[in-house]
PDB file of C-alpha atoms in Angstrom:
ATOM      1  CA  MET A  27     158.371 272.869 -21.223  1.00 44.00           C
ATOM      2  CA  SER A  28     155.339 275.229 -20.700  1.00 44.00           C
ATOM      3  CA  TYR A  29     153.580 272.802 -23.039  1.00 42.00           C
ATOM      4  CA  LEU A  30     155.111 270.083 -21.065  1.00 40.00           C
ATOM      5  CA  ILE A  31     154.121 271.644 -17.588  1.00 45.00           C
ATOM      6  CA  ARG A  32     150.170 272.456 -18.815  1.00 48.00           C
ATOM      7  CA  LEU A  33     150.310 268.570 -19.719  1.00 43.00           C
ATOM      8  CA  CYS A  34     151.511 267.708 -16.281  1.00 47.00           C
ATOM      9  CA  LEU A  35     148.812 270.223 -14.933  1.00 46.00           C
ATOM     10  CA  LEU A  36     146.077 268.866 -16.652  1.00 47.00           C
ATOM     11  CA  ALA A  37     147.193 265.376 -16.236  1.00 49.00           C
ATOM     12  CA  ALA A  38     146.927 266.349 -12.487  1.00 48.00           C
ATOM     13  CA  LEU A  39     143.569 267.900 -12.370  1.00 49.00           C
ATOM     14  CA  ALA A  40     142.612 265.105 -14.285  1.00 50.00           C
ATOM     15  CA  CYS A  41     143.598 261.846 -11.737  1.00 47.00           C
ATOM     16  CA  ASN A  42     141.774 264.536  -9.138  1.00 48.00           C
ATOM     17  CA  MET A  43     139.091 264.117 -10.397  1.00 49.00           C
ATOM     18  CA  ALA A  44     138.655 260.628 -10.852  1.00 45.00           C
ATOM     19  CA  MET A  45     140.584 260.318  -7.149  1.00 47.00           C
ATOM     20  CA  GLY A  46     137.577 262.566  -5.803  1.00 46.00           C
ATOM     21  CA  ASN A  47     135.001 260.593  -8.136  1.00 45.00           C
ATOM     22  CA  LEU A  48     136.004 257.109  -6.685  1.00 42.00           C
ATOM     23  CA  LEU A  49     136.588 257.966  -3.165  1.00 42.00           C
ATOM     24  CA  SER A  50     132.881 259.979  -2.493  1.00 46.00           C
ATOM     25  CA  PRO A  51     131.621 256.857  -2.011  1.00 46.00           C
ATOM     26  CA  LEU A  52     133.390 255.896   0.185  1.00 44.00           C
ATOM     27  CA  ALA A  53     133.943 258.720   2.264  1.00 46.00           C
ATOM     28  CA  ALA A  54     129.968 258.728   2.727  1.00 49.00           C
ATOM     29  CA  ALA A  55     130.151 255.326   3.882  1.00 49.00           C
ATOM     30  CA  THR A  56     132.718 256.741   6.473  1.00 49.00           C
ATOM     31  CA  ARG A  57     130.551 259.459   7.325  1.00 52.00           C
ATOM     32  CA  TRP A  58     126.993 257.066   7.289  1.00 50.00           C
ATOM     33  CA  GLN A  59     128.932 254.840  10.061  1.00 53.00           C
ATOM     34  CA  ALA A  60     130.775 257.427  12.446  1.00 51.00           C
ATOM     35  CA  GLN A  61     127.294 258.792  12.403  1.00 55.00           C
ATOM     36  CA  GLU A  62     125.961 256.036  13.384  1.00 55.00           C
ATOM     37  CA  HIS A  63     128.934 254.848  15.929  1.00 51.00           C
ATOM     38  CA  VAL A  64     127.925 258.151  18.008  1.00 45.00           C
ATOM     39  CA  GLU A  65     124.046 256.994  17.987  1.00 52.00           C
ATOM     40  CA  ARG A  66     125.148 253.553  19.106  1.00 57.00           C
ATOM     41  CA  SER A  67     127.183 255.249  21.943  1.00 51.00           C
ATOM     42  CA  SER A  68     125.041 258.082  23.233  1.00 48.00           C
ATOM     43  CA  ALA A  69     121.732 255.117  23.530  1.00 46.00           C
ATOM     44  CA  SER A  70     124.226 252.772  25.112  1.00 46.00           C
ATOM     45  CA  GLN A  71     124.863 255.170  27.547  1.00 47.00           C
ATOM     46  CA  GLY A  72     121.351 256.911  28.254  1.00 43.00           C
ATOM     47  CA  PHE A  73     119.911 253.046  28.104  1.00 38.00           C
ATOM     48  CA  ARG A  74     123.009 251.761  31.052  1.00 42.00           C
ATOM     49  CA  GLY A  75     120.672 253.599  34.141  1.00 41.00           C
ATOM     50  CA  LEU A  76     117.467 251.958  32.742  1.00 38.00           C
ATOM     51  CA  GLY A  77     117.987 248.029  32.220  1.00 41.00           C
ATOM     52  CA  GLY A  78     121.738 248.108  30.187  1.00 40.00           C
ATOM     53  CA  LEU A  79     118.672 248.178  26.627  1.00 39.00           C
ATOM     54  CA  LYS A  80     121.085 248.894  23.279  1.00 39.00           C
ATOM     55  CA  TRP A  81     117.855 249.975  20.704  1.00 37.00           C
ATOM     56  CA  SER A  82     115.759 253.645  20.494  1.00 42.00           C
ATOM     57  CA  GLY A  83     112.520 251.630  20.384  1.00 45.00           C
ATOM     58  CA  GLY A  84     113.541 250.569  24.086  1.00 45.00           C
ATOM     59  CA  LEU A  85     114.673 253.414  25.017  1.00 41.00           C
ATOM     60  CA  ARG A  86     110.832 254.602  24.763  1.00 45.00           C
ATOM     61  CA  LEU A  87     109.543 251.586  26.496  1.00 43.00           C
ATOM     62  CA  SER A  88     112.030 251.673  29.753  1.00 47.00           C
ATOM     63  CA  ALA A  89     111.056 255.363  29.660  1.00 48.00           C
ATOM     64  CA  ALA A  90     106.906 254.507  29.988  1.00 47.00           C
ATOM     65  CA  LEU A  91     106.986 251.493  31.923  1.00 45.00           C
ATOM     66  CA  HIS A  92     109.796 254.664  34.748  1.00 48.00           C
ATOM     67  CA  LEU A  93     107.146 257.026  34.963  1.00 47.00           C
ATOM     68  CA  ARG A  94     104.121 254.239  35.431  1.00 51.00           C
ATOM     69  CA  ALA A  95     106.125 252.700  38.709  1.00 50.00           C
ATOM     70  CA  GLY A  96     107.228 256.614  39.305  1.00 51.00           C
ATOM     71  CA  SER A  97     103.217 257.035  38.963  1.00 52.00           C
ATOM     72  CA  ASP A  98     102.444 253.671  40.715  1.00 52.00           C
ATOM     73  CA  SER A  99     104.700 254.686  43.813  1.00 52.00           C
ATOM     74  CA  ALA A 100     103.692 258.394  44.165  1.00 50.00           C
ATOM     75  CA  SER A 101      99.869 256.917  44.252  1.00 52.00           C
ATOM     76  CA  SER A 102     101.073 254.072  46.506  1.00 52.00           C
ATOM     77  CA  SER A 103     102.188 256.874  48.632  1.00 52.00           C
ATOM     78  CA  ALA A 104      98.880 259.497  49.018  1.00 51.00           C
ATOM     79  CA  THR A 105      97.459 255.514  50.171  1.00 55.00           C
ATOM     80  CA  LYS A 106      99.095 255.045  52.662  1.00 53.00           C
ATOM     81  CA  PRO A 107      98.935 258.112  54.660  1.00 59.00           C
ATOM     82  CA  LYS A 108      94.810 257.624  53.792  1.00 56.00           C
ATOM     83  CA  LYS A 109      95.667 254.406  54.957  1.00 57.00           C
ATOM     84  CA  LYS A 110      96.733 255.690  58.568  1.00 59.00           C
ATOM     85  CA  LYS A 111      93.797 258.546  59.009  1.00 61.00           C
ATOM     86  CA  LYS A 112      91.752 255.479  58.535  1.00 60.00           C
ATOM     87  CA  LYS A 113      93.364 253.894  61.049  1.00 61.00           C
ATOM     88  CA  ALA A 114      93.673 256.792  63.357  1.00 61.00           C
ATOM     89  CA  THR A 115      89.811 257.874  62.799  1.00 65.00           C
ATOM     90  CA  LYS A 116      88.791 254.469  63.933  1.00 60.00           C
ATOM     91  CA  ALA A 117      90.691 254.366  66.722  1.00 58.00           C
ATOM     92  CA  LYS A 118      89.561 257.187  68.124  1.00 59.00           C
ATOM     93  CA  ALA A 119      85.697 256.536  67.286  1.00 60.00           C
ATOM     94  CA  GLU A 120      86.806 253.023  69.578  1.00 54.00           C
ATOM     95  CA  SER A 121      87.965 255.031  72.178  1.00 54.00           C
ATOM     96  CA  ARG A 122      85.082 257.422  72.394  1.00 59.00           C
ATOM     97  CA  SER A 123      82.835 254.831  72.606  1.00 61.00           C
ATOM     98  CA  VAL A 124      84.302 252.563  75.286  1.00 55.00           C
ATOM     99  CA  ALA A 125      84.615 255.964  76.862  1.00 60.00           C
ATOM    100  CA  ALA A 126      81.385 256.539  76.371  1.00 64.00           C
ATOM    101  CA  MET A 127      80.004 252.965  77.941  1.00 62.00           C
ATOM    102  CA  VAL A 128      81.765 254.225  80.745  1.00 64.00           C
ATOM    103  CA  LYS A 129      80.036 257.754  81.118  1.00 69.00           C
ATOM    104  CA  THR A 130      76.584 256.235  80.728  1.00 73.00           C
ATOM    105  CA  GLY A 131      77.976 253.014  83.060  1.00 69.00           C
ATOM    106  CA  PHE A 132      78.762 254.984  85.524  1.00 68.00           C
ATOM    107  CA  LYS A 133      75.901 257.156  85.182  1.00 74.00           C
ATOM    108  CA  LYS A 134      73.605 254.519  85.770  1.00 77.00           C
ATOM    109  CA  LEU A 135      74.795 253.152  88.923  1.00 82.00           C
ATOM    110  CA  ARG A 136      73.159 254.261  92.427  1.00 84.00           C
ATOM    111  CA  PRO A 137      74.509 257.415  94.262  1.00 86.00           C
ATOM    112  CA  ALA A 138      75.712 254.676  96.682  1.00 89.00           C
ATOM    113  CA  THR A 139      77.206 252.980  95.058  1.00 89.00           C
ATOM    114  CA  ARG A 140      78.362 255.449  92.200  1.00 90.00           C
ATOM    115  CA  LEU A 141      79.987 257.399  95.787  1.00 91.00           C
ATOM    116  CA  TYR A 142      82.170 254.793  97.193  1.00 91.00           C
ATOM    117  CA  ILE A 143      83.526 253.858  93.910  1.00 91.00           C
ATOM    118  CA  THR A 144      84.582 257.381  93.230  1.00 91.00           C
ATOM    119  CA  GLY A 145      85.878 257.136  96.736  1.00 91.00           C
ATOM    120  CA  ALA A 146      87.801 253.848  95.598  1.00 90.00           C
ATOM    121  CA  LEU A 147      89.023 255.326  92.727  1.00 90.00           C
ATOM    122  CA  ALA A 148      90.506 258.982  93.776  1.00 91.00           C
ATOM    123  CA  LEU A 149      92.099 257.360  97.112  1.00 91.00           C
ATOM    124  CA  THR A 150      94.089 254.351  94.753  1.00 88.00           C
ATOM    125  CA  LEU A 151      95.426 257.352  91.758  1.00 89.00           C
ATOM    126  CA  LEU A 152      96.162 258.978  95.061  1.00 90.00           C
ATOM    127  CA  ALA A 153      98.565 257.121  96.481  1.00 89.00           C
ATOM    128  CA  THR A 154      99.359 254.955  92.755  1.00 87.00           C
ATOM    129  CA  PHE A 155     100.984 258.415  91.990  1.00 89.00           C
ATOM    130  CA  GLY A 156     102.860 259.163  95.455  1.00 86.00           C
ATOM    131  CA  ILE A 157     100.462 261.807  96.869  1.00 90.00           C
ATOM    132  CA  VAL A 158      99.289 260.273  99.370  1.00 88.00           C
ATOM    133  CA  ASN A 159     101.039 258.061 101.828  1.00 89.00           C
ATOM    134  CA  PRO A 160      99.640 254.180 102.346  1.00 88.00           C
ATOM    135  CA  ASN A 161     100.135 253.758 105.260  1.00 89.00           C
ATOM    136  CA  MET A 162      98.257 257.360 106.458  1.00 90.00           C
ATOM    137  CA  LEU A 163      95.565 255.426 104.712  1.00 90.00           C
ATOM    138  CA  ALA A 164      95.726 252.013 106.785  1.00 91.00           C
ATOM    139  CA  LEU A 165      93.341 251.013 110.446  1.00 90.00           C
ATOM    140  CA  ASP A 166      95.294 251.891 113.064  1.00 87.00           C
ATOM    141  CA  PRO A 167      92.862 251.988 116.048  1.00 86.00           C
ATOM    142  CA  MET A 168      95.894 253.993 118.455  1.00 88.00           C
ATOM    143  CA  ALA A 169      96.329 256.290 115.802  1.00 88.00           C
ATOM    144  CA  ALA A 170      92.419 256.889 114.968  1.00 86.00           C
ATOM    145  CA  LEU A 171      91.417 257.180 119.058  1.00 85.00           C
ATOM    146  CA  LEU A 172      94.755 258.467 120.358  1.00 87.00           C
ATOM    147  CA  GLY A 173      95.699 260.507 117.851  1.00 85.00           C
ATOM    148  CA  LEU A 174      92.531 261.981 116.406  1.00 87.00           C
ATOM    149  CA  GLN A 175      93.593 260.483 113.176  1.00 88.00           C
ATOM    150  CA  PHE A 176      89.459 259.706 112.324  1.00 89.00           C
ATOM    151  CA  TRP A 177      89.409 258.988 108.834  1.00 90.00           C
ATOM    152  CA  ARG A 178      91.715 255.534 109.133  1.00 92.00           C
ATOM    153  CA  PRO A 179      88.721 253.388 109.135  1.00 92.00           C
ATOM    154  CA  LEU A 180      87.662 255.190 106.418  1.00 92.00           C
ATOM    155  CA  THR A 181      89.722 255.100 104.264  1.00 92.00           C
ATOM    156  CA  SER A 182      91.036 251.338 105.225  1.00 92.00           C
ATOM    157  CA  ALA A 183      87.387 250.025 103.992  1.00 92.00           C
ATOM    158  CA  LEU A 184      87.712 252.386 100.041  1.00 91.00           C
ATOM    159  CA  PHE A 185      91.697 251.600  99.737  1.00 90.00           C
ATOM    160  CA  LEU A 186      91.943 248.482  97.931  1.00 87.00           C
ATOM    161  CA  GLY A 187      95.165 248.805  96.650  1.00 82.00           C
ATOM    162  CA  GLY A 188      97.188 249.473  93.759  1.00 79.00           C
ATOM    163  CA  LEU A 189      96.597 249.523  89.639  1.00 80.00           C
ATOM    164  CA  ASN A 190      96.020 245.177  89.391  1.00 81.00           C
ATOM    165  CA  MET A 191      94.148 243.487  88.809  1.00 80.00           C
ATOM    166  CA  GLN A 192      92.286 243.170  92.173  1.00 80.00           C
ATOM    167  CA  MET A 193      91.329 246.142  92.534  1.00 84.00           C
ATOM    168  CA  ALA A 194      89.510 245.328  88.791  1.00 84.00           C
ATOM    169  CA  THR A 195      87.968 242.733  90.022  1.00 82.00           C
ATOM    170  CA  SER A 196      86.702 244.157  93.368  1.00 85.00           C
ATOM    171  CA  LEU A 197      84.981 247.403  91.736  1.00 86.00           C
ATOM    172  CA  TYR A 198      83.440 244.971  89.032  1.00 85.00           C
ATOM    173  CA  PHE A 199      81.850 242.323  92.160  1.00 86.00           C
ATOM    174  CA  LEU A 200      80.694 246.472  94.189  1.00 86.00           C
ATOM    175  CA  GLY A 201      79.517 247.620  91.024  1.00 84.00           C
ATOM    176  CA  MET A 202      77.596 244.552  89.716  1.00 83.00           C
ATOM    177  CA  TYR A 203      76.439 242.826  93.410  1.00 85.00           C
ATOM    178  CA  GLY A 204      76.252 246.042  95.395  1.00 86.00           C
ATOM    179  CA  GLN A 205      74.191 247.678  92.786  1.00 86.00           C
ATOM    180  CA  GLU A 206      71.799 245.173  93.284  1.00 87.00           C
ATOM    181  CA  LEU A 207      71.344 245.038  96.972  1.00 89.00           C
ATOM    182  CA  GLU A 208      71.137 249.549  97.020  1.00 89.00           C
ATOM    183  CA  LYS A 209      67.794 248.369  94.980  1.00 88.00           C
ATOM    184  CA  ASP A 210      66.815 246.198  97.056  1.00 87.00           C
ATOM    185  CA  ARG A 211      66.769 247.548 100.069  1.00 86.00           C
ATOM    186  CA  GLY A 212      66.894 251.119  98.673  1.00 88.00           C
ATOM    187  CA  THR A 213      69.810 254.102  99.164  1.00 91.00           C
ATOM    188  CA  ALA A 214      69.431 254.984 102.649  1.00 92.00           C
ATOM    189  CA  ASP A 215      69.946 251.258 103.619  1.00 92.00           C
ATOM    190  CA  TYR A 216      72.171 250.091 101.809  1.00 92.00           C
ATOM    191  CA  VAL A 217      73.977 253.367 103.096  1.00 93.00           C
ATOM    192  CA  VAL A 218      73.309 251.765 106.661  1.00 93.00           C
ATOM    193  CA  PHE A 219      74.960 248.679 105.341  1.00 94.00           C
ATOM    194  CA  LEU A 220      78.044 250.193 104.771  1.00 93.00           C
ATOM    195  CA  LEU A 221      78.389 252.063 107.709  1.00 94.00           C
ATOM    196  CA  THR A 222      77.672 248.744 109.651  1.00 94.00           C
ATOM    197  CA  GLN A 223      80.643 246.925 107.702  1.00 94.00           C
ATOM    198  CA  VAL A 224      83.026 249.331 108.254  1.00 94.00           C
ATOM    199  CA  ILE A 225      82.384 249.776 112.375  1.00 93.00           C
ATOM    200  CA  LEU A 226      82.292 245.930 112.265  1.00 94.00           C
ATOM    201  CA  LEU A 227      85.386 245.915 110.601  1.00 94.00           C
ATOM    202  CA  SER A 228      87.005 248.259 111.911  1.00 93.00           C
ATOM    203  CA  VAL A 229      86.618 246.139 115.362  1.00 92.00           C
ATOM    204  CA  LEU A 230      87.646 242.952 113.970  1.00 92.00           C
ATOM    205  CA  ALA A 231      90.563 243.816 111.281  1.00 92.00           C
ATOM    206  CA  PRO A 232      92.972 244.792 113.829  1.00 91.00           C
ATOM    207  CA  LEU A 233      92.667 241.561 115.529  1.00 90.00           C
ATOM    208  CA  LEU A 234      93.709 239.001 113.299  1.00 89.00           C
ATOM    209  CA  GLY A 235      96.514 241.846 111.972  1.00 88.00           C
ATOM    210  CA  MET A 236      94.342 243.354 108.447  1.00 90.00           C
ATOM    211  CA  PRO A 237      95.166 246.971 108.049  1.00 91.00           C
ATOM    212  CA  TYR A 238      92.615 247.294 105.014  1.00 92.00           C
ATOM    213  CA  THR A 239      89.282 246.238 105.226  1.00 93.00           C
ATOM    214  CA  SER A 240      88.194 247.118 101.539  1.00 91.00           C
ATOM    215  CA  SER A 241      88.237 243.306 100.187  1.00 91.00           C
ATOM    216  CA  SER A 242      86.171 242.376 103.020  1.00 93.00           C
ATOM    217  CA  VAL A 243      83.578 244.960 102.613  1.00 93.00           C
ATOM    218  CA  VAL A 244      82.836 244.103  98.846  1.00 92.00           C
ATOM    219  CA  SER A 245      82.731 240.165 100.000  1.00 93.00           C
ATOM    220  CA  ALA A 246      80.084 241.507 102.719  1.00 94.00           C
ATOM    221  CA  ALA A 247      77.919 243.109  99.903  1.00 93.00           C
ATOM    222  CA  LEU A 248      78.110 239.839  97.404  1.00 92.00           C
ATOM    223  CA  TRP A 249      77.529 237.633 100.498  1.00 94.00           C
ATOM    224  CA  VAL A 250      74.821 239.703 101.152  1.00 93.00           C
ATOM    225  CA  SER A 251      73.105 240.320  98.043  1.00 91.00           C
ATOM    226  CA  CYS A 252      73.510 236.447  97.266  1.00 90.00           C
ATOM    227  CA  ARG A 253      72.100 234.992  99.822  1.00 90.00           C
ATOM    228  CA  ARG A 254      68.808 237.120  99.148  1.00 88.00           C
ATOM    229  CA  ARG A 255      68.685 234.997  95.946  1.00 86.00           C
ATOM    230  CA  PRO A 256      70.449 232.281  96.369  1.00 87.00           C
ATOM    231  CA  MET A 257      70.122 229.358  93.707  1.00 88.00           C
ATOM    232  CA  GLN A 258      69.626 232.239  90.966  1.00 86.00           C
ATOM    233  CA  LYS A 259      72.088 231.322  88.658  1.00 84.00           C
ATOM    234  CA  LEU A 260      74.482 234.514  88.759  1.00 81.00           C
ATOM    235  CA  SER A 261      77.883 235.227  86.729  1.00 77.00           C
ATOM    236  CA  LEU A 262      81.814 234.800  87.658  1.00 76.00           C
ATOM    237  CA  GLY A 263      82.886 237.659  85.291  1.00 70.00           C
ATOM    238  CA  VAL A 264      85.803 234.877  84.281  1.00 68.00           C
ATOM    239  CA  MET A 265      85.380 233.023  81.264  1.00 66.00           C
ATOM    240  CA  GLY A 266      81.554 233.342  81.157  1.00 73.00           C
ATOM    241  CA  ILE A 267      81.511 230.705  84.376  1.00 79.00           C
ATOM    242  CA  SER A 268      78.425 230.843  85.743  1.00 82.00           C
ATOM    243  CA  MET A 269      76.962 229.015  88.871  1.00 85.00           C
ATOM    244  CA  GLU A 270      74.719 228.990  92.307  1.00 87.00           C
ATOM    245  CA  ALA A 271      74.694 232.444  93.943  1.00 86.00           C
ATOM    246  CA  TRP A 272      75.208 230.781  97.101  1.00 90.00           C
ATOM    247  CA  LEU A 273      78.727 229.968  95.218  1.00 90.00           C
ATOM    248  CA  VAL A 274      79.710 233.644  94.005  1.00 89.00           C
ATOM    249  CA  PRO A 275      81.319 234.766  96.989  1.00 90.00           C
ATOM    250  CA  PHE A 276      83.679 230.913  97.038  1.00 92.00           C
ATOM    251  CA  GLY A 277      84.065 231.490  93.370  1.00 88.00           C
ATOM    252  CA  ARG A 278      85.619 235.496  94.214  1.00 87.00           C
ATOM    253  CA  MET A 279      88.049 233.643  97.233  1.00 91.00           C
ATOM    254  CA  LEU A 280      89.665 231.908  94.449  1.00 90.00           C
ATOM    255  CA  ILE A 281      90.158 233.553  92.282  1.00 85.00           C
ATOM    256  CA  GLU A 282      91.822 235.688  94.343  1.00 85.00           C
ATOM    257  CA  CYS A 283      93.651 233.235  96.167  1.00 88.00           C
ATOM    258  CA  LEU A 284      94.946 231.863  92.934  1.00 86.00           C
ATOM    259  CA  GLN A 285      96.342 235.582  91.512  1.00 82.00           C
ATOM    260  CA  ALA A 286      97.685 236.500  94.811  1.00 81.00           C
ATOM    261  CA  GLN A 287      98.825 232.159  94.669  1.00 85.00           C
ATOM    262  CA  ASN A 288      98.796 232.410  98.524  1.00 87.00           C
ATOM    263  CA  PRO A 289      95.896 230.909 101.224  1.00 87.00           C
ATOM    264  CA  ILE A 290      95.969 233.683 103.135  1.00 89.00           C
ATOM    265  CA  ALA A 291      94.910 235.636 100.897  1.00 88.00           C
ATOM    266  CA  ALA A 292      91.143 234.231 101.481  1.00 91.00           C
ATOM    267  CA  LEU A 293      91.184 235.905 105.336  1.00 92.00           C
ATOM    268  CA  PRO A 294      89.629 239.256 104.471  1.00 91.00           C
ATOM    269  CA  HIS A 295      86.976 237.141 102.397  1.00 93.00           C
ATOM    270  CA  MET A 296      85.924 235.118 105.028  1.00 94.00           C
ATOM    271  CA  LEU A 297      86.286 238.611 107.473  1.00 94.00           C
ATOM    272  CA  GLY A 298      83.749 239.261 105.339  1.00 94.00           C
ATOM    273  CA  PHE A 299      81.057 236.331 104.708  1.00 95.00           C
ATOM    274  CA  VAL A 300      81.278 236.691 108.979  1.00 95.00           C
ATOM    275  CA  SER A 301      80.536 240.179 109.435  1.00 94.00           C
ATOM    276  CA  GLY A 302      77.684 240.895 105.534  1.00 94.00           C
ATOM    277  CA  HIS A 303      75.855 237.547 107.374  1.00 94.00           C
ATOM    278  CA  PHE A 304      75.083 239.427 110.457  1.00 95.00           C
ATOM    279  CA  TYR A 305      73.807 242.254 108.447  1.00 94.00           C
ATOM    280  CA  HIS A 306      72.001 239.567 105.998  1.00 93.00           C
ATOM    281  CA  PHE A 307      71.027 237.613 109.724  1.00 94.00           C
ATOM    282  CA  THR A 308      69.521 240.716 111.276  1.00 93.00           C
ATOM    283  CA  THR A 309      67.801 242.259 108.634  1.00 92.00           C
ATOM    284  CA  ARG A 310      65.963 239.139 106.739  1.00 90.00           C
ATOM    285  CA  VAL A 311      66.015 236.341 109.683  1.00 91.00           C
ATOM    286  CA  TRP A 312      64.924 237.728 112.180  1.00 92.00           C
ATOM    287  CA  PRO A 313      62.615 239.364 112.006  1.00 91.00           C
ATOM    288  CA  LEU A 314      61.273 236.187 109.441  1.00 90.00           C
ATOM    289  CA  LEU A 315      61.438 234.480 113.099  1.00 90.00           C
ATOM    290  CA  GLY A 316      59.373 237.720 114.460  1.00 87.00           C
ATOM    291  CA  GLY A 317      62.804 240.399 115.404  1.00 87.00           C
ATOM    292  CA  LYS A 318      62.754 243.654 114.590  1.00 87.00           C
ATOM    293  CA  ASP A 319      64.726 244.378 111.908  1.00 86.00           C
ATOM    294  CA  TRP A 320      66.882 247.389 114.292  1.00 87.00           C
ATOM    295  CA  LEU A 321      69.512 247.897 111.386  1.00 90.00           C
ATOM    296  CA  GLN A 322      66.456 249.767 108.974  1.00 88.00           C
ATOM    297  CA  ALA A 323      67.387 253.185 108.232  1.00 88.00           C
ATOM    298  CA  PRO A 324      64.898 255.647 110.152  1.00 88.00           C
ATOM    299  CA  PRO A 325      62.513 256.857 107.936  1.00 87.00           C
ATOM    300  CA  LYS A 326      63.838 260.556 108.058  1.00 88.00           C
ATOM    301  CA  MET A 327      67.245 258.868 106.119  1.00 88.00           C
ATOM    302  CA  LYS A 328      65.283 257.154 103.484  1.00 87.00           C
ATOM    303  CA  LYS A 329      63.297 260.686 102.733  1.00 87.00           C
ATOM    304  CA  LEU A 330      66.668 262.675 102.158  1.00 86.00           C
ATOM    305  CA  LEU A 331      68.452 259.648 100.190  1.00 85.00           C
ATOM    306  CA  ASN A 332      65.646 257.467  98.675  1.00 81.00           C
ATOM    307  CA  GLY A 333      64.204 260.941  97.602  1.00 71.00           C
ATOM    308  CA  LYS A 334      62.044 260.564  94.377  1.00 51.00           C
ATOM    309  CA  ALA A 335      61.600 257.182  94.591  1.00 48.00           C
ATOM    310  CA  ALA A 336      59.628 257.274  98.002  1.00 49.00           C
ATOM    311  CA  LYS A 337      57.757 260.398  96.361  1.00 50.00           C
ATOM    312  CA  LYS A 338      56.395 258.306  93.481  1.00 45.00           C
ATOM    313  CA  GLY A 339      56.057 255.673  95.248  1.00 44.00           C
ATOM    314  CA  LYS A 340      53.447 257.597  97.638  1.00 48.00           C
ATOM    315  CA  LYS A 341      51.861 259.418  95.079  1.00 46.00           C
ATOM    316  CA  LYS A 342      50.898 255.801  93.428  1.00 45.00           C
ATOM    317  CA  GLY A 343      49.549 254.349  96.065  1.00 46.00           C
ATOM    318  CA  PRO A 344      46.519 256.844  95.958  1.00 47.00           C
ATOM    319  CA  ALA A 345      46.227 256.681  93.102  1.00 46.00           C
ATOM    320  CA  LEU A 346      45.395 253.125  92.627  1.00 40.00           C
ATOM    321  CA  LYS A 347      43.536 253.000  96.053  1.00 43.00           C
ATOM    322  CA  LYS A 348      40.532 255.528  94.125  1.00 45.00           C
ATOM    323  CA  LYS A 349      40.696 253.354  91.155  1.00 45.00           C
ATOM    324  CA  LYS A 350      39.755 250.318  93.028  1.00 45.00           C
ATOM    325  CA  LYS A 351      37.464 252.153  94.794  1.00 46.00           C
ATOM    326  CA  LYS A 352      35.629 253.788  91.188  1.00 45.00           C
ATOM    327  CA  LYS A 353      35.387 250.018  90.271  1.00 43.00           C
TER     328      LYS A 353
END
C-alpha cells in the first residue's frame, strides 16, 4: 500500500510538472494581454480629452499641439493689451494735438476778438449748465432802464444761445472775419465798432421783438469785413464752398435759415446788415465823399489799445526818413 501511495504521489507530481510546463506559455500570454488591455484603457481615458486618439504617439502630438495653442493664446492675450495701449496713446496724442491747435489758434486772435469770443463762450456755458437764467441775459429796455439792469444790452450781444451748430458757425465767422476787421481798423476802432453795434441794435431789436442781438453783431462784423474787399474770393466754411466776399453774408443767412427750417431766422441777419452798413458808410463811404469819419477811435484810446503796434509805426517813420535823406 505504501508503495502504491508513493507511486501515486510521484505520478501526481509528474502530472503537475507537466501541466505547469504546458500552461506556462498560456499564462504568459494571458498576462501580456492583461497588461496590454490595461495600457489601452488608460491611454483611451487620457486621449478622450484631447480628441479621442488611442495611440501613444498621438498622445505626445496632441499634448504638444495643446501646449503650443496655449502659448499662442498667451502670446495673443499679451499682445492685446499692447494694442490697446497703443490706441490709447494715439488717442491721447490726437487729443493733445487738437487742444494745442485750439490753444495756439486762440492765442493768435486779436485782443478784442478774443475777449468777445471768451465772453460769448462763458455766457453760453453758464446758461447751458443752469447757473445763469437766459432770461436775465435777454434785452429788456424797461428792466435795463427802470430796474437798473444795465448789463442786459451787453449780455444780449454776447449770448449766442445753446451749444449747437448755430453757435459754432457764429463763432467761426466772428473769429475769421471779425479778426480781419480788427486787423484792418485796429483794436481801438474795432472796439468802437462793437460799441456802436450794441447801441444801435439795443434800439432797433426791441422794435422787432428780438431778445438777443448776438447773431446781428456777428452779421454786422461779417458785412463790414466783406464790404472792404467785395470781389475777393472767400470761403463760406461749408463743404469747401467759396464765393465772392459780398455774397458771404447772404450765404451764412441762407445756411442758418435751412438749419432752423424757418425764414424768420433771416431777420437777425438782415438787422445786422443794416447796422453794419451804417458803420461801413460812415467810416468808408462818407470820407470818400468828403465827409468826416466821426466814428474813428480817439487818439488816447488808440495809444491805450493798439499798444506796441502804434509805437513800432512811430519808430519806423523817422528811421525811413533818415535813410531817404542820406541817399
